[in-house]
């Protein structure tokens, strides 16, 4: 069965610290997709990144970076030099390939609440 | 470029009532998925609509039903509301592809059942 585990329920850091959010996934498929979403207090899920299972290259976008390791089934997210505006709940999600007229639904972890204090 | 919109933003109902939530997808998208997010939890997939048909369904009872219109907008209906249906209901839209395209979410509808 597919599953996403975010073991860190809450993390609190001081501004400018680096922080890594962990994500471990389970799937039997060889083709799958991994996502990170940010959910600020307003509630809307904001898309951050999508990776497919064949692309293990790490990615950097400004202060954000992602480390995808198939060998450990992990897709970790690092924020460098954190800022107060980074405070939110972050969700890791997994989607598998579906055929027959549908596309994969998202399976979310329980989220990690990040608090960045000034 | 309008994003995903949902209405209403908040709703209060009593047990046993019925509710309808609405979603308009992001411009250019043709697939709508609905998720339920209980407090402190990750979103749970309810169902997905494409070409006005339910294509996939999560582990939700038949009290949850939906519809997609020719303009790709969608409704989520919940009958015989229970206290446990209180949650944030999120709509996500995407462009259909056999694999998995990125889903973009709306601001959600907060439903409180008393």
XYZ file of N, CA, C and O in Angstrom, chain B:
456
model
N -4.534 35.292 -14.755
C -4.828 33.862 -14.791
C -5.457 33.457 -13.459
O -4.778 33.379 -12.448
N -6.774 33.208 -13.474
C -7.472 32.898 -12.239
C -7.057 31.530 -11.739
O -6.913 30.578 -12.509
N -6.866 31.443 -10.446
C -6.546 30.164 -9.833
C -7.817 29.411 -9.522
O -8.911 29.758 -9.970
N -7.695 28.387 -8.699
C -8.840 27.589 -8.296
C -9.658 28.387 -7.285
O -9.103 28.943 -6.335
N -10.957 28.460 -7.527
C -11.819 29.167 -6.580
C -12.842 28.207 -5.997
O -13.271 27.249 -6.668
N -13.213 28.458 -4.733
C -14.177 27.623 -4.050
C -15.186 28.506 -3.323
O -14.853 29.585 -2.854
N -16.407 27.993 -3.236
C -17.429 28.708 -2.471
C -18.354 27.707 -1.791
O -18.556 26.591 -2.301
N -18.889 28.066 -0.622
C -18.539 29.250 0.162
C -17.208 29.050 0.882
O -16.627 27.979 0.821
N -16.746 30.059 1.581
C -15.497 29.917 2.330
C -15.736 29.215 3.658
O -14.903 28.447 4.121
N -16.874 29.513 4.273
C -17.241 28.893 5.543
C -18.706 28.487 5.501
O -19.514 29.120 4.810
N -19.019 27.459 6.270
C -20.385 26.953 6.290
C -20.646 26.289 7.631
O -19.791 25.529 8.122
N -21.803 26.555 8.199
C -22.213 25.876 9.434
C -23.517 25.156 9.164
O -24.478 25.764 8.673
N -23.542 23.867 9.462
C -24.729 23.044 9.255
C -24.999 22.245 10.528
O -24.145 22.138 11.413
N -26.171 21.648 10.602
C -26.485 20.757 11.712
C -26.554 19.315 11.214
O -26.732 19.071 10.012
N -26.401 18.409 12.150
C -26.431 16.989 11.809
C -27.684 16.639 11.017
O -28.779 17.112 11.313
N -27.490 15.784 10.002
C -28.617 15.335 9.207
C -28.891 16.193 7.978
O -29.580 15.748 7.047
N -28.358 17.407 7.964
C -28.579 18.274 6.817
C -27.708 17.851 5.632
O -26.847 16.972 5.735
N -27.975 18.514 4.525
C -27.211 18.271 3.316
C -26.452 19.550 2.951
O -26.890 20.656 3.280
N -25.290 19.383 2.285
C -24.491 20.559 1.917
C -23.943 20.387 0.505
O -23.671 19.260 0.051
N -23.807 21.508 -0.187
C -23.198 21.516 -1.525
C -22.058 22.514 -1.550
O -22.247 23.688 -1.196
N -20.893 22.056 -1.946
C -19.716 22.911 -2.063
C -19.357 23.020 -3.544
O -19.537 22.060 -4.308
N -18.818 24.178 -3.926
C -18.563 24.432 -5.335
C -17.104 24.773 -5.600
O -16.421 25.341 -4.745
N -16.682 24.437 -6.812
C -15.286 24.633 -7.185
C -15.188 25.008 -8.662
O -15.802 24.359 -9.522
N -14.401 26.032 -8.948
C -14.074 26.368 -10.336
C -12.584 26.136 -10.544
O -11.774 26.684 -9.799
N -12.220 25.338 -11.529
C -10.805 24.991 -11.718
C -9.997 26.159 -12.276
O -10.550 27.134 -12.778
N -8.713 26.017 -12.168
C -7.778 26.966 -12.767
C -8.006 26.972 -14.274
O -8.328 25.942 -14.873
N -7.854 28.138 -14.877
C -8.052 28.279 -16.316
C -7.183 27.277 -17.085
O -5.983 27.146 -16.838
N -7.809 26.544 -18.005
C -7.086 25.560 -18.813
C -7.089 24.156 -18.254
O -6.670 23.218 -18.926
N -7.563 24.003 -17.017
C -7.607 22.667 -16.399
C -8.939 22.003 -16.644
O -9.970 22.656 -16.746
N -8.909 20.655 -16.720
C -10.117 19.913 -17.028
C -10.459 18.837 -15.998
O -11.470 18.152 -16.129
N -9.616 18.673 -15.016
C -9.801 17.614 -14.008
C -9.911 18.244 -12.626
O -9.123 19.132 -12.282
N -10.888 17.774 -11.874
C -11.106 18.304 -10.527
C -11.083 17.155 -9.523
O -11.726 16.121 -9.732
N -10.330 17.352 -8.457
C -10.283 16.377 -7.366
C -10.712 17.059 -6.081
O -10.441 18.241 -5.878
N -11.356 16.304 -5.212
C -11.799 16.828 -3.921
C -11.083 16.079 -2.796
O -10.901 14.852 -2.860
N -10.725 16.836 -1.765
C -10.048 16.270 -0.604
C -10.711 16.788 0.664
O -11.200 17.922 0.710
N -10.684 15.950 1.701
C -11.162 16.350 3.021
C -9.966 16.422 3.956
O -9.174 15.484 4.025
N -9.837 17.521 4.680
C -8.741 17.671 5.618
C -9.289 17.929 7.019
O -9.774 19.022 7.323
N -9.197 16.922 7.866
C -9.584 17.083 9.267
C -8.488 17.864 9.988
O -7.334 17.910 9.538
N -8.843 18.448 11.101
C -7.902 19.277 11.855
C -6.658 18.494 12.251
O -6.753 17.391 12.794
N -5.503 19.032 11.915
C -4.248 18.399 12.299
C -3.843 17.206 11.444
O -2.883 16.510 11.770
N -4.557 16.971 10.362
C -4.273 15.832 9.491
C -3.927 16.294 8.080
O -4.153 17.448 7.720
N -3.386 15.379 7.286
C -3.185 15.661 5.879
C -4.480 15.470 5.116
O -5.391 14.771 5.572
N -4.603 16.089 3.964
C -5.821 15.913 3.153
C -6.015 14.455 2.739
O -5.046 13.741 2.472
N -7.292 14.042 2.702
C -7.657 12.692 2.274
C -8.464 12.798 0.988
O -9.419 13.579 0.913
N -8.110 11.984 0.009
C -8.748 12.018 -1.301
C -10.182 11.508 -1.224
O -10.441 10.417 -0.691
N -11.117 12.293 -1.787
C -12.525 11.871 -1.824
C -12.857 11.273 -3.183
O -13.233 10.109 -3.286
N -12.762 12.083 -4.235
C -12.957 11.594 -5.598
C -12.415 12.576 -6.613
O -12.028 13.684 -6.283
N -12.375 12.101 -7.861
C -11.832 12.880 -8.964
C -12.803 12.837 -10.141
O -13.366 11.781 -10.451
N -12.969 13.982 -10.797
C -13.849 14.076 -11.947
C -13.077 14.517 -13.182
O -12.246 15.437 -13.132
N -13.377 13.844 -14.274
C -12.812 14.191 -15.571
C -13.850 13.845 -16.621
O -14.478 12.780 -16.548
N -14.039 14.717 -17.564
C -15.048 14.527 -18.621
C -16.422 14.216 -18.000
O -17.143 13.312 -18.454
N -16.727 14.925 -16.945
C -18.034 14.865 -16.274
C -18.338 13.497 -15.650
O -19.490 13.205 -15.329
N -17.304 12.698 -15.477
C -17.501 11.383 -14.848
C -16.587 11.242 -13.643
O -15.454 11.743 -13.642
N -17.056 10.514 -12.644
C -16.209 10.186 -11.505
C -15.219 9.124 -11.958
O -15.591 8.025 -12.348
N -13.940 9.427 -11.876
C -12.904 8.539 -12.393
C -12.235 7.715 -11.316
O -11.758 6.623 -11.568
N -12.155 8.286 -10.137
C -11.521 7.600 -9.015
C -12.261 8.010 -7.761
O -12.792 9.117 -7.684
N -12.236 7.107 -6.776
C -12.895 7.417 -5.525
C -12.056 6.901 -4.383
O -11.514 5.789 -4.441
N -11.957 7.693 -3.349
C -11.260 7.278 -2.145
C -12.209 6.534 -1.223
O -13.340 6.192 -1.595
N -11.784 6.305 -0.008
C -12.554 5.525 0.942
C -13.577 6.397 1.679
O -13.467 6.627 2.881
N -14.554 6.864 0.960
C -15.607 7.696 1.533
C -16.967 7.068 1.208
O -17.145 6.478 0.144
N -17.925 7.208 2.140
C -19.246 6.584 1.917
C -20.023 7.267 0.802
O -19.676 8.362 0.352
N -21.117 6.613 0.419
C -21.947 7.125 -0.668
C -22.637 8.437 -0.327
O -23.190 9.092 -1.216
N -22.595 8.820 0.931
C -23.164 10.125 1.307
C -22.424 11.265 0.598
O -22.951 12.362 0.472
N -21.221 10.962 0.184
C -20.411 11.935 -0.546
C -20.610 11.688 -2.043
O -20.330 10.591 -2.540
N -21.090 12.678 -2.724
C -21.279 12.547 -4.166
C -20.842 13.834 -4.835
O -20.667 14.866 -4.175
N -20.687 13.759 -6.144
C -20.199 14.945 -6.840
C -20.745 15.045 -8.243
O -21.510 14.183 -8.712
N -20.313 16.110 -8.863
C -20.749 16.354 -10.238
C -19.719 17.266 -10.891
O -19.121 18.117 -10.216
N -19.530 17.063 -12.189
C -18.715 18.006 -12.947
C -19.541 18.518 -14.112
O -20.232 17.748 -14.788
N -19.461 19.787 -14.362
C -20.244 20.425 -15.407
C -19.419 20.589 -16.678
O -18.200 20.467 -16.653
N -20.090 20.861 -17.804
C -19.362 21.001 -19.080
C -18.266 22.066 -19.046
O -17.308 21.992 -19.812
N -18.401 23.052 -18.174
C -17.355 24.086 -18.094
C -16.242 23.691 -17.123
O -15.405 24.510 -16.768
N -16.241 22.421 -16.711
C -15.227 21.808 -15.831
C -15.401 22.144 -14.357
O -14.701 21.545 -13.528
N -16.287 23.039 -14.007
C -16.509 23.303 -12.596
C -17.142 22.077 -11.948
O -17.643 21.171 -12.639
N -17.109 22.053 -10.622
C -17.535 20.834 -9.937
C -18.265 21.172 -8.642
O -18.092 22.251 -8.068
N -19.087 20.247 -8.202
C -19.772 20.338 -6.916
C -19.487 19.081 -6.108
O -19.355 17.990 -6.666
N -19.403 19.280 -4.810
C -19.322 18.177 -3.861
C -20.573 18.254 -2.991
O -20.861 19.304 -2.420
N -21.311 17.164 -2.923
C -22.515 17.097 -2.095
C -22.297 16.098 -0.970
O -21.760 15.006 -1.198
N -22.713 16.478 0.213
C -22.655 15.557 1.347
C -24.048 15.507 1.968
O -24.592 16.537 2.364
N -24.618 14.308 2.035
C -25.942 14.112 2.615
C -25.832 13.613 4.049
O -24.788 13.065 4.450
N -26.913 13.796 4.790
C -26.998 13.249 6.149
C -25.737 13.548 6.947
O -25.037 12.646 7.422
N -25.432 14.818 7.078
C -24.183 15.242 7.713
C -24.018 14.668 9.120
O -24.966 14.597 9.914
N -22.773 14.281 9.395
C -22.376 13.809 10.713
C -21.399 14.804 11.320
O -20.751 15.567 10.596
N -21.274 14.753 12.652
C -20.322 15.657 13.306
C -18.922 15.473 12.727
O -18.168 16.432 12.573
N -18.582 14.233 12.396
C -17.259 13.905 11.882
C -16.986 14.435 10.479
O -15.854 14.338 9.987
N -18.007 15.006 9.843
C -17.794 15.603 8.514
C -17.220 17.009 8.629
O -16.866 17.616 7.608
N -17.129 17.529 9.844
C -16.523 18.850 10.044
C -15.064 18.807 9.608
O -14.283 17.987 10.110
N -14.710 19.647 8.663
C -13.358 19.606 8.098
C -13.193 20.747 7.114
O -14.140 21.479 6.823
N -11.970 20.852 6.600
C -11.689 21.759 5.488
C -11.790 20.929 4.209
O -11.128 19.894 4.085
N -12.611 21.362 3.288
C -12.779 20.641 2.030
C -12.027 21.401 0.943
O -12.312 22.561 0.657
N -11.087 20.698 0.353
C -10.215 21.304 -0.636
C -10.509 20.755 -2.024
O -10.682 19.550 -2.205
N -10.546 21.655 -2.959
C -10.704 21.287 -4.361
C -9.364 21.512 -5.039
O -8.666 22.496 -4.746
N -8.994 20.610 -5.925
C -7.748 20.754 -6.677
C -8.035 20.542 -8.150
O -8.841 19.686 -8.514
N -7.389 21.308 -8.990
C -7.572 21.107 -10.426
C -6.238 20.794 -11.089
O -5.170 21.109 -10.573
N -6.343 20.125 -12.233
C -5.149 19.747 -12.987
C -5.551 19.551 -14.438
O -6.737 19.496 -14.772
N -4.538 19.415 -15.272
C -4.772 19.103 -16.671
C -4.596 17.606 -16.814
O -3.556 17.058 -16.423
N -5.584 16.935 -17.356
C -5.547 15.480 -17.410
C -4.320 14.966 -18.163
O -3.966 15.452 -19.241
N -3.683 13.967 -17.572
C -2.605 13.235 -18.243
C -2.619 11.833 -17.645
O -2.967 11.667 -16.475
N -2.246 10.806 -18.397
C -2.299 9.434 -17.881
C -1.438 9.209 -16.650
O -1.703 8.337 -15.864
N -0.431 10.009 -16.494
C 0.429 9.856 -15.327
C -0.106 10.631 -14.164
O -1.162 10.356 -13.634
N 0.620 11.613 -13.741
C 0.166 12.433 -12.623
C 0.610 13.860 -12.859
O 1.789 14.148 -12.786
N -0.318 14.700 -13.152
C 0.000 16.104 -13.308
C -0.139 16.831 -11.971
O -0.827 16.362 -11.070
N 0.501 17.958 -11.862
C 0.451 18.717 -10.628
C -0.968 19.201 -10.368
O -1.637 19.700 -11.269
N -1.424 19.020 -9.152
C -2.733 19.501 -8.749
C -2.570 20.827 -8.014
O -1.744 20.946 -7.103
N -3.372 21.784 -8.394
C -3.351 23.109 -7.782
C -4.621 23.268 -6.951
O -5.717 22.985 -7.435
N -4.435 23.731 -5.726
C -5.531 23.743 -4.769
C -6.178 25.116 -4.625
O -5.519 26.156 -4.770
N -7.461 25.076 -4.299
C -8.183 26.279 -3.939
C -8.039 26.569 -2.462
O -7.399 25.811 -1.730
N -8.661 27.655 -1.988
C -8.532 28.062 -0.590
C -9.330 27.199 0.381
O -9.124 27.270 1.583
N -10.230 26.378 -0.158
C -10.975 25.476 0.707
C -12.269 26.054 1.232
O -12.493 27.267 1.234
N -13.140 25.152 1.664
C -14.381 25.509 2.366
C -14.325 24.861 3.736
O -14.153 23.643 3.839
N -14.445 25.685 4.780
C -14.456 25.149 6.150
C -15.892 24.846 6.539
O -16.725 25.750 6.621
N -16.151 23.557 6.761
C -17.492 23.096 7.127
C -17.502 22.716 8.600
O -16.681 21.922 9.059
N -18.446 23.274 9.319
C -18.644 22.922 10.727
C -20.035 22.307 10.861
O -21.026 22.929 10.456
N -20.087 21.107 11.389
C -21.369 20.428 11.604
C -21.654 20.391 13.102
O -20.845 19.867 13.883
N -22.783 20.973 13.488
C -23.139 21.040 14.912
C -24.220 20.027 15.270
O -25.019 19.642 14.391
